Short mmCIF file of C-alpha atoms in Angstrom, two decimals:
data_model
loop_
_atom_site.label_atom_id
_atom_site.label_comp_id
_atom_site.label_asym_id
_atom_site.label_seq_id
_atom_site.Cartn_x
_atom_site.Cartn_y
_atom_site.Cartn_z
CA MET A 337 81.20 -135.07 46.26
CA ASN A 338 82.40 -138.20 47.94
CA THR A 339 84.42 -138.37 51.15
CA VAL A 340 87.80 -138.44 49.40
CA GLU A 341 86.94 -135.37 47.29
CA ILE A 342 85.67 -133.49 50.33
CA LYS A 343 88.88 -134.23 52.23
CA GLN A 344 91.03 -133.17 49.26
CA ASN A 345 89.06 -129.94 48.81
CA PHE A 346 89.24 -129.24 52.51
CA HIS A 347 93.01 -129.78 52.56
CA ASN A 348 93.37 -127.48 49.54
CA LEU A 349 91.28 -124.82 51.24
CA ILE A 350 93.34 -125.03 54.44
CA ASP A 351 96.58 -124.80 52.45
CA LYS A 352 95.39 -121.50 50.92
CA ILE A 353 94.58 -119.83 54.26
CA ASP A 354 97.39 -117.75 55.75
CA ASN A 355 95.34 -116.23 58.56
CA GLU A 356 96.49 -118.00 61.73
CA SER A 357 93.47 -116.86 63.74
CA LEU A 358 91.06 -118.21 61.14
CA LEU A 359 92.93 -121.50 60.97
CA LEU A 360 92.84 -121.79 64.75
CA ASN A 361 89.08 -121.15 64.75
CA PHE A 362 88.53 -123.89 62.17
CA TYR A 363 90.81 -126.22 64.08
CA GLU A 364 88.96 -125.69 67.38
CA LEU A 365 85.59 -126.12 65.68
CA LEU A 366 86.59 -129.38 64.02
CA LYS A 367 88.24 -130.63 67.18
CA LYS A 368 85.07 -130.06 69.18
CA ARG A 369 82.81 -131.52 66.51
CA SER A 370 84.92 -134.63 66.00
CA SER A 371 85.05 -135.40 69.71
CA ALA A 372 81.34 -134.72 70.35
CA ARG A 373 79.22 -137.79 70.86
CA GLU A 374 76.58 -138.23 68.19
CA GLY A 375 73.09 -137.32 69.41
CA LYS A 376 74.31 -135.46 72.49
CA LEU A 377 72.75 -132.15 71.46
CA TRP A 378 69.57 -133.84 70.25
CA ASN A 379 69.11 -135.55 73.59
CA ARG A 380 69.40 -132.22 75.44
CA LEU A 381 66.42 -130.83 73.53
CA SER A 382 62.89 -131.12 74.90
CA LYS A 383 60.38 -133.23 72.98
CA ASP A 384 58.72 -130.00 71.75
CA GLN A 385 62.06 -128.67 70.45
CA GLN A 386 62.81 -131.99 68.75
CA ASN A 387 59.36 -131.96 67.11
CA GLU A 388 59.85 -128.35 65.94
CA LEU A 389 63.15 -129.29 64.30
CA LEU A 390 61.62 -132.33 62.62
CA THR A 391 58.75 -130.18 61.34
CA ALA A 392 61.21 -127.59 60.01
CA LEU A 393 63.18 -130.34 58.27
CA ASP A 394 60.00 -131.58 56.59
CA GLU A 395 59.12 -128.03 55.51
CA ILE A 396 62.48 -127.32 53.88
CA GLN A 397 62.16 -130.46 51.77
CA ASN A 398 59.35 -128.71 49.86
CA PRO A 399 60.86 -126.08 47.48
CA SER A 400 57.64 -124.03 47.57
CA ASN A 401 58.39 -123.22 51.21
CA LEU A 402 61.77 -121.70 50.36
CA ILE A 403 62.64 -118.18 49.25
CA SER A 404 65.75 -117.03 47.44
CA HIS A 405 68.67 -115.32 49.12
CA SER A 406 67.93 -112.09 47.23
CA GLU A 407 64.30 -112.15 48.38
CA MET A 408 65.44 -112.64 51.97
CA LYS A 409 67.90 -109.75 51.68
CA LYS A 410 65.19 -107.51 50.25
CA LYS A 411 62.71 -108.52 52.96
CA HIS A 412 65.20 -107.75 55.73
CA SER A 413 67.16 -104.94 54.11
CA THR A 414 66.52 -102.56 57.00
CA TRP A 415 68.44 -104.91 59.28
CA LEU A 416 71.40 -105.49 56.96
#
């Protein structure tokens, strides 16, 4: 999807929601995210935390490291 399609789909989704509380939650989330300075959270992390995230990002790029949603549900069924 390109930017225009994402915006159109997002507008369509919003138009279908009648729950005022849900809409307000989305609004507040987007408002905070759009006003946040890029990299602010990253810069608050320690070097170790940054390295852990970069390692995790590398690991998820390899499909052999991933498990399906159903496998995850089965593995953690006692907690669901």
